[in-house]
Backbone as JSON, one array per atom type, in Angstrom:
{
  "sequence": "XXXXXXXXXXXXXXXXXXXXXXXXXXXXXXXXXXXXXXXXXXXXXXXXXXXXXXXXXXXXXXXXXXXXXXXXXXXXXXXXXXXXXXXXXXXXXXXXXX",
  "N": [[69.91, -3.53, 128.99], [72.85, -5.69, 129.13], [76.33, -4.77, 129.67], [79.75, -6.06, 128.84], [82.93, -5.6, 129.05], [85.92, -5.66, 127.87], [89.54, -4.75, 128.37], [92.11, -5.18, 126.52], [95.71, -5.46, 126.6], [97.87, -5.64, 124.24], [101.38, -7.46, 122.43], [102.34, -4.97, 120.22], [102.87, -6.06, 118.3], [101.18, -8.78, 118.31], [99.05, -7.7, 118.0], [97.15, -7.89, 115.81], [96.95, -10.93, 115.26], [96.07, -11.61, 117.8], [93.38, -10.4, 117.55], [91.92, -11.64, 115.68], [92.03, -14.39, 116.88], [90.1, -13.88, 118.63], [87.91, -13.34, 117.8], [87.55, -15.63, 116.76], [87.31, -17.2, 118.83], [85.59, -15.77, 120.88], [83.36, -14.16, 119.28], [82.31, -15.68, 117.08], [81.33, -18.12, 118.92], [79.62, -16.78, 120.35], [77.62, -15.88, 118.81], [74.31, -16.21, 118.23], [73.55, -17.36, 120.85], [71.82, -17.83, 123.22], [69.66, -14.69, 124.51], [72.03, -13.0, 123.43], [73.41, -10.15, 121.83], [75.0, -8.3, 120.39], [78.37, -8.61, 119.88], [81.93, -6.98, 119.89], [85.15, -5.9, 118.47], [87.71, -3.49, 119.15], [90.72, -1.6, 118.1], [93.59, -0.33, 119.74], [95.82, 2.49, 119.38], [99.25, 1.38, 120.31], [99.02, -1.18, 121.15], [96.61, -1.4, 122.1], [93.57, -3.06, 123.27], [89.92, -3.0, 122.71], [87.38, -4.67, 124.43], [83.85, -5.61, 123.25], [81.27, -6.27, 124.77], [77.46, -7.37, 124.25], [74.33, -7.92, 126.15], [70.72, -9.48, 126.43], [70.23, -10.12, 129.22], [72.04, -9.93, 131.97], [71.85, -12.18, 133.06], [72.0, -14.01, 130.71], [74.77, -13.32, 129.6], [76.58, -14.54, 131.84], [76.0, -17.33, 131.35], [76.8, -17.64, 129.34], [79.51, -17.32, 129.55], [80.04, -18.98, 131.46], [80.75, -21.51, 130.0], [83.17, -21.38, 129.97], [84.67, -20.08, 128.01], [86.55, -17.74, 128.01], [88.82, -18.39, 130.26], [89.85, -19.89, 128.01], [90.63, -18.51, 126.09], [92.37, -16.57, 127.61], [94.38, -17.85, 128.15], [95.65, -18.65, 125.98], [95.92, -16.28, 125.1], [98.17, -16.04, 126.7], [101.21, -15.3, 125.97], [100.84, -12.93, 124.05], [100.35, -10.93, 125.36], [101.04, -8.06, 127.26], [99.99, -7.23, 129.88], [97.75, -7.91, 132.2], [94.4, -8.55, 131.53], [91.57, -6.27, 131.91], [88.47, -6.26, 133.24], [85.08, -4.79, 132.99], [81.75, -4.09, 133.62], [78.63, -2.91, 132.36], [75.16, -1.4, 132.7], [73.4, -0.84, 130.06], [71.61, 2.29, 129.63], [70.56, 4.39, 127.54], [70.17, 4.13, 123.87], [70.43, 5.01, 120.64], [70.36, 3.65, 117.22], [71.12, 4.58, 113.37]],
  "CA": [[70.89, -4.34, 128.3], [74.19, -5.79, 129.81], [77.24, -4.48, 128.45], [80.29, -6.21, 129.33], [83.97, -4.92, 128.49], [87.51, -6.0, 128.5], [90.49, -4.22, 128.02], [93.57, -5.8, 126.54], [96.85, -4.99, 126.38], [99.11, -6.55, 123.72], [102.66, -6.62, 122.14], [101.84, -4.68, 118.69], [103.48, -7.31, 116.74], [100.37, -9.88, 118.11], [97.38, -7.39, 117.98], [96.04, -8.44, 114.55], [96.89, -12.33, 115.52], [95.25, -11.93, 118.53], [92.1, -9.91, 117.25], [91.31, -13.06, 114.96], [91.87, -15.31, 118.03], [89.13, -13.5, 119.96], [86.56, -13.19, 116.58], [86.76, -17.11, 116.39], [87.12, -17.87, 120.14], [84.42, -15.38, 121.55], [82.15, -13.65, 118.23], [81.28, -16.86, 116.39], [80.66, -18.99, 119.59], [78.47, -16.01, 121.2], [76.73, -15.29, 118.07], [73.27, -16.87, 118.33], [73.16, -17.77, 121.75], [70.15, -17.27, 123.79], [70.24, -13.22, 124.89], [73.51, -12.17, 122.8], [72.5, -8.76, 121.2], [76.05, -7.82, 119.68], [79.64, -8.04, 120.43], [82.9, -6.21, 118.56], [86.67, -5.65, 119.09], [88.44, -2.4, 118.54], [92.26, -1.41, 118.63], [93.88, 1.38, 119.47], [97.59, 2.53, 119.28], [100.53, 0.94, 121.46], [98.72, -3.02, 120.92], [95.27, -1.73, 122.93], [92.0, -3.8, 122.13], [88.59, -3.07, 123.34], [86.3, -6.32, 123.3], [82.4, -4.95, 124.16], [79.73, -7.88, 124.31], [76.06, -6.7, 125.06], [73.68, -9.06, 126.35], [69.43, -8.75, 126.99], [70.56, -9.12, 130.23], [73.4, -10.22, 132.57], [71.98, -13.7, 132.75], [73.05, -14.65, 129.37], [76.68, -13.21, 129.66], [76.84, -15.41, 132.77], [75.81, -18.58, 130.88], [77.97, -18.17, 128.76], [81.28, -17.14, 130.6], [80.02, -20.44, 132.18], [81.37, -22.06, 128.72], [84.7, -21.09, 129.73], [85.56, -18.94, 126.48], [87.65, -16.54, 128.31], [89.55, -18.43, 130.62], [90.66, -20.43, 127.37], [90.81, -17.12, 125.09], [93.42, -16.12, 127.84], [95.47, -19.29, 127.51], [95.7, -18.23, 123.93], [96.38, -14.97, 124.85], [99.31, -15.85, 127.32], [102.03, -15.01, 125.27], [100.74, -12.02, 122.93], [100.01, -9.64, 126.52], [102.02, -7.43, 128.33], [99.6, -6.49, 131.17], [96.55, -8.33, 132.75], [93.48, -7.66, 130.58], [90.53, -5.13, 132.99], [87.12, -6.18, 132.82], [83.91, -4.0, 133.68], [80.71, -4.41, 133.24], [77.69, -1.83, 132.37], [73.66, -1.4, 132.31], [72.99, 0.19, 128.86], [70.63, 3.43, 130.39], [70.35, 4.74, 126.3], [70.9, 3.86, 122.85], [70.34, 5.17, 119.35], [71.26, 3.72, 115.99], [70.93, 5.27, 112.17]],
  "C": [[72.17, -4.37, 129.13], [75.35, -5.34, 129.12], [78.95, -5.25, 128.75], [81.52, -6.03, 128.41], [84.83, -5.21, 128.92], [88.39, -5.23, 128.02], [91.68, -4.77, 128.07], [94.55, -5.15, 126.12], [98.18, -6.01, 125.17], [100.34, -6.2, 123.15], [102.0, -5.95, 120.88], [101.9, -5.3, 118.04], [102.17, -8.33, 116.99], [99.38, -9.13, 118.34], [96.95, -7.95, 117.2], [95.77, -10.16, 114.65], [95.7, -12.11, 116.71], [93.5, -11.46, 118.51], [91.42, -11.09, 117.0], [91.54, -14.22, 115.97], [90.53, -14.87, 118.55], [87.42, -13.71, 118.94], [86.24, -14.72, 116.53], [86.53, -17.49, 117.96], [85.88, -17.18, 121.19], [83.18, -15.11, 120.25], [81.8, -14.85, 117.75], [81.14, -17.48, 117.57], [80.06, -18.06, 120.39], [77.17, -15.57, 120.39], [75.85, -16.57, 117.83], [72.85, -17.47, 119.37], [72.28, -16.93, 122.08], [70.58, -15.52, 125.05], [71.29, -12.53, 124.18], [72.62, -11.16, 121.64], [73.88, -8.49, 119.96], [77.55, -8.14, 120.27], [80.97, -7.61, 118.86], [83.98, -5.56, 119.29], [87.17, -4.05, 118.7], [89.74, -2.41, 118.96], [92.16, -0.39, 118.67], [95.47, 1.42, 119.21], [98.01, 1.51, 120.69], [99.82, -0.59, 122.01], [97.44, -2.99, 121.95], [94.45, -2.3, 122.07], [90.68, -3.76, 123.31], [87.66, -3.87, 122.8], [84.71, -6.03, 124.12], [81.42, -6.2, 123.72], [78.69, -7.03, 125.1], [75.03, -7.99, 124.83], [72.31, -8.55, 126.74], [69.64, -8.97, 128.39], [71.53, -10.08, 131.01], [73.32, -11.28, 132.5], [72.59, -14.74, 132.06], [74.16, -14.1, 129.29], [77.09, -13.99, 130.59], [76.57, -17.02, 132.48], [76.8, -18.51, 129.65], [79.73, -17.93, 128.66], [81.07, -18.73, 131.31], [80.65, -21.67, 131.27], [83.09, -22.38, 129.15], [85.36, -21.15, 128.48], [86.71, -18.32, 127.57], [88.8, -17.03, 128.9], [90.55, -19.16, 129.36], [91.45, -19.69, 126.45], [92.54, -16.48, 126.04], [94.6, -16.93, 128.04], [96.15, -18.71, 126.2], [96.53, -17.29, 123.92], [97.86, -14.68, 125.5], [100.44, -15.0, 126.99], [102.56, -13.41, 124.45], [100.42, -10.84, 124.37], [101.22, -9.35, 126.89], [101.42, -7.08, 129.71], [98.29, -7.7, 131.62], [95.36, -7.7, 131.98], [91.93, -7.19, 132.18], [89.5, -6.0, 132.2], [86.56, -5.31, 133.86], [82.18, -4.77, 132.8], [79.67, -2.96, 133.17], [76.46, -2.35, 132.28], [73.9, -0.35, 131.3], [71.58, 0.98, 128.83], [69.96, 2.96, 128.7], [70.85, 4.17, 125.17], [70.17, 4.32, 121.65], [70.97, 4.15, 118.47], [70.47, 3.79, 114.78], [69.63, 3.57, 111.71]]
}
């Protein structure tokens, strides 16, 4: 499984705006495409947000970054950042769940 991961940085005052930017501008237009397994945002203190998409395999995260979601997501996001948002990418070795 592909795992791919961004790390944003925002002011605090536009984390929760920008969460719900990213849920309509990436989660509903990734959910049901061909390969999409899961994706899901988290915050942390001081306006961090971790955005994890997992894909059956890199192919389909690359078809649909081909959409251009992100570069428009960071249009969006111009404003509400303080830093350049990190991406990485992973192979998911293991996984459990209940």
């Amino acid at each position: 499984m592909y795992v791919a991961v961004m790390r944003y940085h925002f002011h605090e005052e536009s984390l929760e705006r920008a969460c719900s930017i990213w849920k309509e501008a990436v989660l509903e237009r990734a959910t049901g495409r061909e390969g999409f397994v899961r994706a899901f945002i988290m915050t942390g203190t001081g306006g961090k947000a971790l955005a994890v998409g997992m894909w059956e395999e890199k192919r389909h995260a690359d078809e649909f970054m081909k959409t251009g979601v992100f570069k428009e997501l960071l249009n969006d996001f111009t404003d509400m950042m303080v830093a350049n948002s990190e991406h990485e990418a992973y192979e998911m070795k293991f996984c459990s769940e209940k």
